[in-house]
PDB file of C-alpha atoms in Angstrom:
ATOM      1  CA  UNK A   1      60.799 -31.790 -39.860  1.00 79.00           C
ATOM      2  CA  UNK A   2      63.884 -33.465 -41.298  1.00 86.00           C
ATOM      3  CA  UNK A   3      66.645 -35.052 -39.255  1.00 91.00           C
ATOM      4  CA  UNK A   4      70.098 -36.135 -40.384  1.00 94.00           C
ATOM      5  CA  UNK A   5      71.792 -38.897 -38.400  1.00 94.00           C
ATOM      6  CA  UNK A   6      75.445 -39.671 -38.951  1.00 95.00           C
ATOM      7  CA  UNK A   7      77.303 -42.879 -38.216  1.00 95.00           C
ATOM      8  CA  UNK A   8      80.665 -44.502 -38.889  1.00 96.00           C
ATOM      9  CA  UNK A   9      83.166 -42.285 -37.130  1.00 94.00           C
ATOM     10  CA  UNK A  10      85.866 -43.601 -34.833  1.00 97.00           C
ATOM     11  CA  UNK A  11      89.570 -44.137 -34.281  1.00 98.00           C
ATOM     12  CA  UNK A  12      91.790 -45.429 -37.072  1.00 98.00           C
ATOM     13  CA  UNK A  13      95.513 -45.626 -37.739  1.00 98.00           C
ATOM     14  CA  UNK A  14      97.137 -43.502 -40.409  1.00 98.00           C
ATOM     15  CA  UNK A  15      96.705 -45.142 -43.799  1.00 98.00           C
ATOM     16  CA  UNK A  16      93.458 -46.765 -42.780  1.00 98.00           C
ATOM     17  CA  UNK A  17      89.908 -46.286 -43.998  1.00 98.00           C
ATOM     18  CA  UNK A  18      86.538 -45.296 -42.602  1.00 98.00           C
ATOM     19  CA  UNK A  19      83.100 -44.953 -44.131  1.00 98.00           C
ATOM     20  CA  UNK A  20      80.659 -42.371 -42.851  1.00 98.00           C
ATOM     21  CA  UNK A  21      76.924 -42.498 -43.464  1.00 98.00           C
ATOM     22  CA  UNK A  22      74.329 -39.781 -43.045  1.00 97.00           C
ATOM     23  CA  UNK A  23      70.690 -40.803 -43.259  1.00 96.00           C
ATOM     24  CA  UNK A  24      67.794 -38.394 -43.463  1.00 93.00           C
ATOM     25  CA  UNK A  25      64.368 -39.033 -42.032  1.00 91.00           C
ATOM     26  CA  UNK A  26      61.165 -37.042 -41.951  1.00 89.00           C
ATOM     27  CA  UNK A  27      58.907 -35.438 -44.490  1.00 86.00           C
ATOM     28  CA  UNK A  28      61.171 -35.328 -47.545  1.00 86.00           C
ATOM     29  CA  UNK A  29      59.840 -34.486 -50.979  1.00 87.00           C
ATOM     30  CA  UNK A  30      63.035 -33.537 -52.765  1.00 90.00           C
ATOM     31  CA  UNK A  31      66.778 -33.413 -52.046  1.00 91.00           C
ATOM     32  CA  UNK A  32      69.227 -31.017 -53.614  1.00 94.00           C
ATOM     33  CA  UNK A  33      72.946 -30.845 -52.892  1.00 95.00           C
ATOM     34  CA  UNK A  34      74.484 -32.962 -50.130  1.00 96.00           C
ATOM     35  CA  UNK A  35      77.883 -32.376 -48.609  1.00 97.00           C
ATOM     36  CA  UNK A  36      80.403 -33.144 -45.917  1.00 98.00           C
ATOM     37  CA  UNK A  37      82.128 -30.608 -43.686  1.00 98.00           C
ATOM     38  CA  UNK A  38      84.693 -31.023 -40.956  1.00 98.00           C
ATOM     39  CA  UNK A  39      85.787 -28.900 -38.038  1.00 98.00           C
ATOM     40  CA  UNK A  40      88.727 -28.868 -35.644  1.00 97.00           C
ATOM     41  CA  UNK A  41      88.892 -26.905 -32.372  1.00 95.00           C
ATOM     42  CA  UNK A  42      89.322 -23.184 -32.918  1.00 95.00           C
ATOM     43  CA  UNK A  43      88.718 -23.375 -36.666  1.00 96.00           C
ATOM     44  CA  UNK A  44      85.767 -22.749 -38.924  1.00 97.00           C
ATOM     45  CA  UNK A  45      83.755 -25.600 -40.339  1.00 97.00           C
ATOM     46  CA  UNK A  46      85.252 -26.526 -43.712  1.00 97.00           C
ATOM     47  CA  UNK A  47      83.344 -27.851 -46.724  1.00 97.00           C
ATOM     48  CA  UNK A  48      85.444 -30.500 -48.436  1.00 97.00           C
ATOM     49  CA  UNK A  49      83.085 -32.659 -50.490  1.00 98.00           C
ATOM     50  CA  UNK A  50      79.783 -32.012 -52.236  1.00 98.00           C
ATOM     51  CA  UNK A  51      77.530 -34.054 -54.489  1.00 98.00           C
ATOM     52  CA  UNK A  52      74.751 -32.538 -56.552  1.00 96.00           C
ATOM     53  CA  UNK A  53      71.343 -33.954 -57.400  1.00 92.00           C
ATOM     54  CA  UNK A  54      72.842 -35.083 -60.720  1.00 92.00           C
ATOM     55  CA  UNK A  55      75.729 -36.880 -58.925  1.00 94.00           C
ATOM     56  CA  UNK A  56      78.388 -34.366 -59.888  1.00 97.00           C
ATOM     57  CA  UNK A  57      81.068 -34.171 -57.211  1.00 98.00           C
ATOM     58  CA  UNK A  58      83.560 -31.560 -56.078  1.00 98.00           C
ATOM     59  CA  UNK A  59      86.354 -32.073 -53.572  1.00 98.00           C
ATOM     60  CA  UNK A  60      88.785 -29.884 -51.704  1.00 98.00           C
ATOM     61  CA  UNK A  61      92.401 -30.417 -52.699  1.00 97.00           C
ATOM     62  CA  UNK A  62      93.156 -31.731 -49.215  1.00 97.00           C
ATOM     63  CA  UNK A  63      90.991 -34.843 -49.753  1.00 98.00           C
ATOM     64  CA  UNK A  64      90.967 -35.251 -53.538  1.00 98.00           C
ATOM     65  CA  UNK A  65      91.946 -38.759 -54.582  1.00 97.00           C
ATOM     66  CA  UNK A  66      91.469 -40.158 -51.060  1.00 98.00           C
ATOM     67  CA  UNK A  67      87.815 -39.451 -50.204  1.00 98.00           C
ATOM     68  CA  UNK A  68      84.715 -40.353 -52.201  1.00 98.00           C
ATOM     69  CA  UNK A  69      81.260 -38.898 -51.656  1.00 98.00           C
ATOM     70  CA  UNK A  70      78.198 -40.760 -52.905  1.00 98.00           C
ATOM     71  CA  UNK A  71      74.458 -40.739 -52.354  1.00 96.00           C
ATOM     72  CA  UNK A  72      71.528 -43.113 -52.452  1.00 95.00           C
ATOM     73  CA  UNK A  73      68.388 -41.107 -53.048  1.00 91.00           C
ATOM     74  CA  UNK A  74      66.155 -44.127 -52.445  1.00 92.00           C
ATOM     75  CA  UNK A  75      67.496 -44.227 -48.884  1.00 94.00           C
ATOM     76  CA  UNK A  76      67.894 -40.440 -48.435  1.00 93.00           C
ATOM     77  CA  UNK A  77      71.492 -41.147 -47.492  1.00 96.00           C
ATOM     78  CA  UNK A  78      74.867 -39.633 -48.298  1.00 97.00           C
ATOM     79  CA  UNK A  79      78.116 -41.535 -47.766  1.00 98.00           C
ATOM     80  CA  UNK A  80      81.761 -40.618 -47.384  1.00 98.00           C
ATOM     81  CA  UNK A  81      84.400 -43.248 -48.077  1.00 98.00           C
ATOM     82  CA  UNK A  82      87.716 -42.118 -46.594  1.00 98.00           C
ATOM     83  CA  UNK A  83      90.893 -43.930 -47.596  1.00 98.00           C
ATOM     84  CA  UNK A  84      94.575 -43.288 -46.888  1.00 98.00           C
ATOM     85  CA  UNK A  85      93.649 -41.337 -43.797  1.00 98.00           C
ATOM     86  CA  UNK A  86      96.168 -38.934 -42.303  1.00 98.00           C
ATOM     87  CA  UNK A  87      96.448 -37.502 -38.770  1.00 97.00           C
ATOM     88  CA  UNK A  88      95.489 -34.109 -40.196  1.00 97.00           C
ATOM     89  CA  UNK A  89      92.111 -35.586 -41.166  1.00 98.00           C
ATOM     90  CA  UNK A  90      91.248 -35.730 -37.455  1.00 98.00           C
ATOM     91  CA  UNK A  91      88.123 -33.629 -36.923  1.00 98.00           C
ATOM     92  CA  UNK A  92      84.423 -33.697 -36.213  1.00 98.00           C
ATOM     93  CA  UNK A  93      82.660 -34.508 -39.468  1.00 98.00           C
ATOM     94  CA  UNK A  94      79.242 -33.061 -40.308  1.00 98.00           C
ATOM     95  CA  UNK A  95      76.879 -33.867 -43.142  1.00 97.00           C
ATOM     96  CA  UNK A  96      74.729 -31.177 -44.688  1.00 97.00           C
ATOM     97  CA  UNK A  97      71.869 -31.376 -47.143  1.00 95.00           C
ATOM     98  CA  UNK A  98      69.132 -29.233 -48.631  1.00 93.00           C
ATOM     99  CA  UNK A  99      65.651 -30.729 -48.473  1.00 91.00           C
ATOM    100  CA  UNK A 100      62.217 -29.700 -49.596  1.00 91.00           C
ATOM    101  CA  UNK A 101      59.300 -31.042 -47.598  1.00 86.00           C
ATOM    102  CA  UNK A 102      55.987 -31.967 -49.180  1.00 81.00           C
ATOM    103  CA  UNK A 103      54.009 -28.816 -49.891  1.00 85.00           C
ATOM    104  CA  UNK A 104      56.990 -26.533 -49.350  1.00 87.00           C
ATOM    105  CA  UNK A 105      58.180 -24.063 -51.988  1.00 90.00           C
ATOM    106  CA  UNK A 106      61.799 -23.783 -50.935  1.00 92.00           C
ATOM    107  CA  UNK A 107      64.714 -25.977 -49.916  1.00 92.00           C
ATOM    108  CA  UNK A 108      65.950 -25.744 -46.323  1.00 93.00           C
ATOM    109  CA  UNK A 109      69.433 -26.584 -45.098  1.00 94.00           C
ATOM    110  CA  UNK A 110      69.918 -29.278 -42.450  1.00 94.00           C
ATOM    111  CA  UNK A 111      72.929 -30.488 -40.476  1.00 96.00           C
ATOM    112  CA  UNK A 112      73.854 -33.802 -38.944  1.00 96.00           C
ATOM    113  CA  UNK A 113      74.921 -33.960 -35.312  1.00 95.00           C
ATOM    114  CA  UNK A 114      78.579 -34.553 -36.124  1.00 96.00           C
ATOM    115  CA  UNK A 115      80.780 -37.608 -35.688  1.00 97.00           C
ATOM    116  CA  UNK A 116      84.358 -37.696 -34.438  1.00 97.00           C
ATOM    117  CA  UNK A 117      87.057 -39.083 -36.689  1.00 98.00           C
ATOM    118  CA  UNK A 118      90.471 -39.546 -35.078  1.00 98.00           C
ATOM    119  CA  UNK A 119      93.493 -40.687 -37.073  1.00 98.00           C
ATOM    120  CA  UNK A 120      96.495 -41.799 -35.047  1.00 97.00           C
ATOM    121  CA  UNK A 121     100.036 -41.630 -36.360  1.00 94.00           C
TER     122      UNK A 121
END
């Protein structure tokens, strides 16, 4: 089994920065795409940043130029550097990744437990 554990959330003032980490543990043979989602009460979970195995990145317009996604395959970890934070960035942030375990033929999708990010005005 694979587990994703997130860290780095918290409370920050508008204009500030936070860095989220999401580390995977377990029987991991290969990692495909990794991404970050966020969710506010009453709304669907929103994908806003993704990084491929080849380190190509795609961002939602709402975070482009402010957030940076990166990965360290040697540590099975994906990061999210968030700068120039706004109150509307307040949400629970989830990491997501597709892993293939040793001996498996397909990739399976896994989620982190979520971490709260609160941006005060």
